């Protein structure tokens, strides 16, 4: 029988991150800068993405090897069609005690409730600023911060709170707005994390 996998420091494999798409509706400069990921950039063809059945099989095998935490990510995972169906399949895996998702939040107003009903427990939202100008400068000028704040409220209503809010800090771009961000969520129970 195979031993349980561990890293070179002997730590057992507990967490599995599952990227369900390489596409995103943002163009954050530190991740998908617009000059590289422009309209002619070739994302993976659909046939090269794992199907939901393949993802569930892989997750089931990993849970059998000791994984307890599953995190769905991307790109922007909410762009993957019919995502609640995948969440339902992953939530049903015995042994996976934690199921979470990382998103930029823009599509949460439509999807937070169906995802929660499918069995999602936790959400991490990327939010680099609540100042519109700084937010647009961070995400490539794609979509208003109001959309993300609506997504956070939808996640709260769906029972996915407390949320984790990840803020990437860039000198001279959004660092002057991080106190405002911390103040906005102070006392809400949400966990704001600043990432350099
Ligand atoms: S929202 Fe996330 S996945 Fe999309 S470009 Fe920004 S950092 Fe990358």
PDB file of C-alpha atoms and ligand atoms in Angstrom:
ATOM      1  CA  UNK A   1       0.000   0.000   0.000  1.00  0.00           C
ATOM      2  CA  UNK A   2       1.253   3.508  -0.838  1.00  0.00           C
ATOM      3  CA  UNK A   3       2.288   5.708   2.075  1.00  0.00           C
ATOM      4  CA  UNK A   4       0.556   9.039   2.631  1.00  0.00           C
ATOM      5  CA  UNK A   5       2.274  11.830   0.669  1.00  0.00           C
ATOM      6  CA  UNK A   6       4.239  14.495   2.504  1.00  0.00           C
ATOM      7  CA  UNK A   7       6.558  17.327   1.544  1.00  0.00           C
ATOM      8  CA  UNK A   8      10.328  17.389   1.977  1.00  0.00           C
ATOM      9  CA  UNK A   9       9.891  18.561   5.597  1.00  0.00           C
ATOM     10  CA  UNK A  10       7.682  15.603   6.374  1.00  0.00           C
ATOM     11  CA  UNK A  11       4.465  17.593   6.536  1.00  0.00           C
ATOM     12  CA  UNK A  12       1.467  15.578   5.350  1.00  0.00           C
ATOM     13  CA  UNK A  13      -0.626  16.640   2.371  1.00  0.00           C
ATOM     14  CA  UNK A  14      -3.783  18.191   3.830  1.00  0.00           C
ATOM     15  CA  UNK A  15      -4.849  20.948   1.413  1.00  0.00           C
ATOM     16  CA  UNK A  16      -5.769  20.674  -2.241  1.00  0.00           C
ATOM     17  CA  UNK A  17      -6.317  23.734  -4.430  1.00  0.00           C
ATOM     18  CA  UNK A  18      -8.352  23.059  -7.526  1.00  0.00           C
ATOM     19  CA  UNK A  19      -8.157  25.548 -10.393  1.00  0.00           C
ATOM     20  CA  UNK A  20     -11.328  25.225 -12.462  1.00  0.00           C
ATOM     21  CA  UNK A  21     -10.442  27.797 -15.122  1.00  0.00           C
ATOM     22  CA  UNK A  22      -7.472  29.882 -16.243  1.00  0.00           C
ATOM     23  CA  UNK A  23      -9.740  32.786 -17.306  1.00  0.00           C
ATOM     24  CA  UNK A  24     -10.548  35.892 -15.330  1.00  0.00           C
ATOM     25  CA  UNK A  25     -12.688  38.998 -15.803  1.00  0.00           C
ATOM     26  CA  UNK A  26     -10.000  41.144 -14.113  1.00  0.00           C
ATOM     27  CA  UNK A  27      -6.513  41.998 -15.284  1.00  0.00           C
ATOM     28  CA  UNK A  28      -4.644  42.595 -12.042  1.00  0.00           C
ATOM     29  CA  UNK A  29      -1.137  43.798 -12.864  1.00  0.00           C
ATOM     30  CA  UNK A  30       0.491  41.331 -10.428  1.00  0.00           C
ATOM     31  CA  UNK A  31      -1.342  38.329 -11.898  1.00  0.00           C
ATOM     32  CA  UNK A  32      -2.683  38.789 -15.444  1.00  0.00           C
ATOM     33  CA  UNK A  33      -1.297  42.085 -16.718  1.00  0.00           C
ATOM     34  CA  UNK A  34      -3.381  43.359 -19.631  1.00  0.00           C
ATOM     35  CA  UNK A  35      -0.345  43.763 -21.862  1.00  0.00           C
ATOM     36  CA  UNK A  36       0.298  40.012 -21.659  1.00  0.00           C
ATOM     37  CA  UNK A  37      -3.264  38.743 -21.288  1.00  0.00           C
ATOM     38  CA  UNK A  38      -4.874  40.835 -24.023  1.00  0.00           C
ATOM     39  CA  UNK A  39      -7.634  39.909 -26.425  1.00  0.00           C
ATOM     40  CA  UNK A  40      -5.295  37.687 -28.437  1.00  0.00           C
ATOM     41  CA  UNK A  41      -4.050  35.677 -25.469  1.00  0.00           C
ATOM     42  CA  UNK A  42      -4.889  32.022 -25.891  1.00  0.00           C
ATOM     43  CA  UNK A  43      -6.443  30.535 -22.797  1.00  0.00           C
ATOM     44  CA  UNK A  44      -6.757  26.785 -22.479  1.00  0.00           C
ATOM     45  CA  UNK A  45      -9.253  25.267 -24.895  1.00  0.00           C
ATOM     46  CA  UNK A  46     -12.291  23.807 -23.159  1.00  0.00           C
ATOM     47  CA  UNK A  47     -11.221  20.265 -24.054  1.00  0.00           C
ATOM     48  CA  UNK A  48      -8.062  20.668 -21.965  1.00  0.00           C
ATOM     49  CA  UNK A  49      -9.897  21.601 -18.775  1.00  0.00           C
ATOM     50  CA  UNK A  50     -10.669  18.804 -16.366  1.00  0.00           C
ATOM     51  CA  UNK A  51     -14.345  17.883 -16.445  1.00  0.00           C
ATOM     52  CA  UNK A  52     -16.327  18.003 -13.195  1.00  0.00           C
ATOM     53  CA  UNK A  53     -16.217  14.187 -13.099  1.00  0.00           C
ATOM     54  CA  UNK A  54     -12.415  14.237 -13.440  1.00  0.00           C
ATOM     55  CA  UNK A  55     -12.055  16.901 -10.746  1.00  0.00           C
ATOM     56  CA  UNK A  56     -14.272  14.952  -8.352  1.00  0.00           C
ATOM     57  CA  UNK A  57     -12.317  11.778  -9.023  1.00  0.00           C
ATOM     58  CA  UNK A  58      -9.006  13.523  -8.397  1.00  0.00           C
ATOM     59  CA  UNK A  59     -10.350  15.106  -5.207  1.00  0.00           C
ATOM     60  CA  UNK A  60     -11.695  11.761  -4.000  1.00  0.00           C
ATOM     61  CA  UNK A  61      -8.298  10.128  -4.561  1.00  0.00           C
ATOM     62  CA  UNK A  62      -6.532  12.954  -2.713  1.00  0.00           C
ATOM     63  CA  UNK A  63      -8.985  12.742   0.204  1.00  0.00           C
ATOM     64  CA  UNK A  64      -8.156   9.047   0.353  1.00  0.00           C
ATOM     65  CA  UNK A  65      -4.491  10.045   0.730  1.00  0.00           C
ATOM     66  CA  UNK A  66      -5.186  12.366   3.667  1.00  0.00           C
ATOM     67  CA  UNK A  67      -6.418  15.646   2.171  1.00  0.00           C
ATOM     68  CA  UNK A  68      -9.113  17.273   4.328  1.00  0.00           C
ATOM     69  CA  UNK A  69      -9.331  20.788   2.879  1.00  0.00           C
ATOM     70  CA  UNK A  70     -10.454  21.568  -0.655  1.00  0.00           C
ATOM     71  CA  UNK A  71     -10.193  25.070  -2.107  1.00  0.00           C
ATOM     72  CA  UNK A  72     -11.675  25.927  -5.496  1.00  0.00           C
ATOM     73  CA  UNK A  73      -9.842  28.652  -7.364  1.00  0.00           C
ATOM     74  CA  UNK A  74      -8.978  29.920 -10.872  1.00  0.00           C
ATOM     75  CA  UNK A  75      -8.411  32.300 -12.697  1.00  0.00           C
ATOM     76  CA  UNK A  76     -11.825  33.395 -11.542  1.00  0.00           C
ATOM     77  CA  UNK A  77     -13.671  30.209 -10.588  1.00  0.00           C
ATOM     78  CA  UNK A  78     -17.159  31.726 -10.829  1.00  0.00           C
ATOM     79  CA  UNK A  79     -16.657  32.028 -14.599  1.00  0.00           C
ATOM     80  CA  UNK A  80     -16.796  28.247 -14.870  1.00  0.00           C
ATOM     81  CA  UNK A  81     -20.278  27.295 -16.036  1.00  0.00           C
ATOM     82  CA  UNK A  82     -22.469  25.364 -13.619  1.00  0.00           C
ATOM     83  CA  UNK A  83     -19.994  25.667 -10.749  1.00  0.00           C
ATOM     84  CA  UNK A  84     -22.591  24.858  -8.040  1.00  0.00           C
ATOM     85  CA  UNK A  85     -22.852  21.347  -9.523  1.00  0.00           C
ATOM     86  CA  UNK A  86     -19.125  20.814  -8.918  1.00  0.00           C
ATOM     87  CA  UNK A  87     -19.399  22.243  -5.414  1.00  0.00           C
ATOM     88  CA  UNK A  88     -22.222  19.808  -4.655  1.00  0.00           C
ATOM     89  CA  UNK A  89     -20.076  16.902  -5.804  1.00  0.00           C
ATOM     90  CA  UNK A  90     -17.073  18.006  -3.739  1.00  0.00           C
ATOM     91  CA  UNK A  91     -19.224  18.734  -0.671  1.00  0.00           C
ATOM     92  CA  UNK A  92     -20.507  15.173  -0.803  1.00  0.00           C
ATOM     93  CA  UNK A  93     -17.029  13.621  -0.559  1.00  0.00           C
ATOM     94  CA  UNK A  94     -16.696  11.879   2.791  1.00  0.00           C
ATOM     95  CA  UNK A  95     -13.535  12.989   4.570  1.00  0.00           C
ATOM     96  CA  UNK A  96     -13.342  16.470   3.045  1.00  0.00           C
ATOM     97  CA  UNK A  97     -14.209  18.490   6.137  1.00  0.00           C
ATOM     98  CA  UNK A  98     -13.517  21.932   4.667  1.00  0.00           C
ATOM     99  CA  UNK A  99     -14.630  23.292   1.300  1.00  0.00           C
ATOM    100  CA  UNK A 100     -13.748  26.865   0.372  1.00  0.00           C
ATOM    101  CA  UNK A 101     -13.490  29.087  -2.695  1.00  0.00           C
ATOM    102  CA  UNK A 102     -11.384  32.089  -3.671  1.00  0.00           C
ATOM    103  CA  UNK A 103     -13.010  34.677  -5.946  1.00  0.00           C
ATOM    104  CA  UNK A 104     -12.843  38.314  -7.003  1.00  0.00           C
ATOM    105  CA  UNK A 105     -16.486  38.511  -5.906  1.00  0.00           C
ATOM    106  CA  UNK A 106     -18.023  40.141  -8.975  1.00  0.00           C
ATOM    107  CA  UNK A 107     -20.340  37.221  -9.733  1.00  0.00           C
ATOM    108  CA  UNK A 108     -21.263  36.486  -6.118  1.00  0.00           C
ATOM    109  CA  UNK A 109     -24.551  38.448  -6.274  1.00  0.00           C
ATOM    110  CA  UNK A 110     -25.855  35.782  -8.644  1.00  0.00           C
ATOM    111  CA  UNK A 111     -23.975  32.761  -7.340  1.00  0.00           C
ATOM    112  CA  UNK A 112     -23.499  33.085  -3.561  1.00  0.00           C
ATOM    113  CA  UNK A 113     -26.870  31.545  -2.704  1.00  0.00           C
ATOM    114  CA  UNK A 114     -26.678  28.586  -5.116  1.00  0.00           C
ATOM    115  CA  UNK A 115     -23.099  27.890  -4.039  1.00  0.00           C
ATOM    116  CA  UNK A 116     -24.069  27.909  -0.360  1.00  0.00           C
ATOM    117  CA  UNK A 117     -27.030  25.634  -1.108  1.00  0.00           C
ATOM    118  CA  UNK A 118     -24.659  23.280  -2.927  1.00  0.00           C
ATOM    119  CA  UNK A 119     -22.531  22.945   0.211  1.00  0.00           C
ATOM    120  CA  UNK A 120     -19.909  25.684   0.016  1.00  0.00           C
ATOM    121  CA  UNK A 121     -18.852  26.740   3.526  1.00  0.00           C
ATOM    122  CA  UNK A 122     -16.284  29.516   3.152  1.00  0.00           C
ATOM    123  CA  UNK A 123     -15.325  32.217   0.682  1.00  0.00           C
ATOM    124  CA  UNK A 124     -12.193  34.299   0.316  1.00  0.00           C
ATOM    125  CA  UNK A 125     -12.710  37.489  -1.706  1.00  0.00           C
ATOM    126  CA  UNK A 126      -9.840  39.382  -3.292  1.00  0.00           C
ATOM    127  CA  UNK A 127     -10.374  43.070  -2.569  1.00  0.00           C
ATOM    128  CA  UNK A 128      -7.404  45.372  -3.054  1.00  0.00           C
ATOM    129  CA  UNK A 129      -9.145  48.638  -2.184  1.00  0.00           C
ATOM    130  CA  UNK A 130     -12.571  50.159  -1.590  1.00  0.00           C
ATOM    131  CA  UNK A 131     -11.377  53.380  -3.223  1.00  0.00           C
ATOM    132  CA  UNK A 132     -12.669  53.224  -6.788  1.00  0.00           C
ATOM    133  CA  UNK A 133      -9.632  54.806  -8.403  1.00  0.00           C
ATOM    134  CA  UNK A 134      -7.132  52.605  -6.560  1.00  0.00           C
ATOM    135  CA  UNK A 135      -9.297  49.529  -7.113  1.00  0.00           C
ATOM    136  CA  UNK A 136      -9.399  50.109 -10.878  1.00  0.00           C
ATOM    137  CA  UNK A 137      -5.661  50.742 -10.938  1.00  0.00           C
ATOM    138  CA  UNK A 138      -5.109  47.365  -9.256  1.00  0.00           C
ATOM    139  CA  UNK A 139      -7.515  45.264 -11.356  1.00  0.00           C
ATOM    140  CA  UNK A 140      -6.697  46.694 -14.763  1.00  0.00           C
ATOM    141  CA  UNK A 141      -9.667  49.063 -14.891  1.00  0.00           C
ATOM    142  CA  UNK A 142     -12.144  46.307 -15.502  1.00  0.00           C
ATOM    143  CA  UNK A 143     -15.044  46.506 -13.048  1.00  0.00           C
ATOM    144  CA  UNK A 144     -16.201  48.818 -10.277  1.00  0.00           C
ATOM    145  CA  UNK A 145     -15.514  48.042  -6.622  1.00  0.00           C
ATOM    146  CA  UNK A 146     -19.262  48.448  -6.051  1.00  0.00           C
ATOM    147  CA  UNK A 147     -19.755  45.090  -7.772  1.00  0.00           C
ATOM    148  CA  UNK A 148     -17.397  43.378  -5.340  1.00  0.00           C
ATOM    149  CA  UNK A 149     -19.041  45.020  -2.323  1.00  0.00           C
ATOM    150  CA  UNK A 150     -22.414  43.758  -3.609  1.00  0.00           C
ATOM    151  CA  UNK A 151     -20.844  40.315  -3.890  1.00  0.00           C
ATOM    152  CA  UNK A 152     -19.640  40.456  -0.294  1.00  0.00           C
ATOM    153  CA  UNK A 153     -23.142  41.389   0.868  1.00  0.00           C
ATOM    154  CA  UNK A 154     -24.610  38.513  -1.146  1.00  0.00           C
ATOM    155  CA  UNK A 155     -22.153  36.111   0.489  1.00  0.00           C
ATOM    156  CA  UNK A 156     -23.172  37.419   3.916  1.00  0.00           C
ATOM    157  CA  UNK A 157     -26.862  36.904   3.113  1.00  0.00           C
ATOM    158  CA  UNK A 158     -26.144  33.383   1.870  1.00  0.00           C
ATOM    159  CA  UNK A 159     -24.524  32.487   5.195  1.00  0.00           C
ATOM    160  CA  UNK A 160     -20.955  32.296   3.889  1.00  0.00           C
ATOM    161  CA  UNK A 161     -19.705  34.788   6.505  1.00  0.00           C
ATOM    162  CA  UNK A 162     -17.333  35.450   8.081  1.00  0.00           C
ATOM    163  CA  UNK A 163     -15.395  35.986   4.887  1.00  0.00           C
ATOM    164  CA  UNK A 164     -11.692  36.330   4.365  1.00  0.00           C
ATOM    165  CA  UNK A 165     -10.766  39.418   2.372  1.00  0.00           C
ATOM    166  CA  UNK A 166      -7.377  39.368   0.695  1.00  0.00           C
ATOM    167  CA  UNK A 167      -5.787  42.708  -0.153  1.00  0.00           C
ATOM    168  CA  UNK A 168      -2.601  42.805  -2.211  1.00  0.00           C
ATOM    169  CA  UNK A 169      -0.739  45.989  -1.319  1.00  0.00           C
ATOM    170  CA  UNK A 170       1.342  47.825  -3.930  1.00  0.00           C
ATOM    171  CA  UNK A 171       3.395  50.813  -3.066  1.00  0.00           C
ATOM    172  CA  UNK A 172       2.110  53.949  -4.745  1.00  0.00           C
ATOM    173  CA  UNK A 173      -0.955  52.208  -6.185  1.00  0.00           C
ATOM    174  CA  UNK A 174      -3.263  51.275  -3.305  1.00  0.00           C
ATOM    175  CA  UNK A 175      -1.177  51.529  -0.135  1.00  0.00           C
ATOM    176  CA  UNK A 176      -2.746  54.892   0.726  1.00  0.00           C
ATOM    177  CA  UNK A 177      -6.188  53.229   0.919  1.00  0.00           C
ATOM    178  CA  UNK A 178      -5.554  50.229   3.163  1.00  0.00           C
ATOM    179  CA  UNK A 179      -6.515  51.939   6.427  1.00  0.00           C
ATOM    180  CA  UNK A 180      -9.861  52.874   4.860  1.00  0.00           C
ATOM    181  CA  UNK A 181     -10.319  49.221   3.858  1.00  0.00           C
ATOM    182  CA  UNK A 182      -9.524  47.958   7.350  1.00  0.00           C
ATOM    183  CA  UNK A 183     -11.896  50.533   8.855  1.00  0.00           C
ATOM    184  CA  UNK A 184     -14.733  49.530   6.496  1.00  0.00           C
ATOM    185  CA  UNK A 185     -14.679  45.926   7.720  1.00  0.00           C
ATOM    186  CA  UNK A 186     -13.745  46.512  11.335  1.00  0.00           C
ATOM    187  CA  UNK A 187     -16.292  44.832  13.611  1.00  0.00           C
ATOM    188  CA  UNK A 188     -17.943  42.849  10.791  1.00  0.00           C
ATOM    189  CA  UNK A 189     -16.277  39.581  11.736  1.00  0.00           C
ATOM    190  CA  UNK A 190     -14.646  39.360   8.300  1.00  0.00           C
ATOM    191  CA  UNK A 191     -10.921  38.701   8.304  1.00  0.00           C
ATOM    192  CA  UNK A 192      -8.945  41.257   6.301  1.00  0.00           C
ATOM    193  CA  UNK A 193      -5.493  40.085   5.234  1.00  0.00           C
ATOM    194  CA  UNK A 194      -2.862  42.269   3.659  1.00  0.00           C
ATOM    195  CA  UNK A 195      -0.455  40.597   1.243  1.00  0.00           C
ATOM    196  CA  UNK A 196       2.713  42.316   0.165  1.00  0.00           C
TER     197      UNK A 196
HETATM  198  S1  LIG B   1      -8.921  38.645  -9.840  1.00  0.00           S
HETATM  199 FE1  LIG B   1      -7.478  37.072  -9.122  1.00  0.00          FE
HETATM  200  S2  LIG B   1      -7.248  35.622 -10.828  1.00  0.00           S
HETATM  201 FE2  LIG B   1      -8.169  37.517 -11.649  1.00  0.00          FE
HETATM  202  S3  LIG B   1      -6.431  38.708 -12.444  1.00  0.00           S
HETATM  203 FE3  LIG B   1      -6.862  39.395 -10.335  1.00  0.00          FE
HETATM  204  S4  LIG B   1      -5.510  38.148  -9.019  1.00  0.00           S
HETATM  205 FE4  LIG B   1      -5.618  37.146 -11.038  1.00  0.00          FE
END
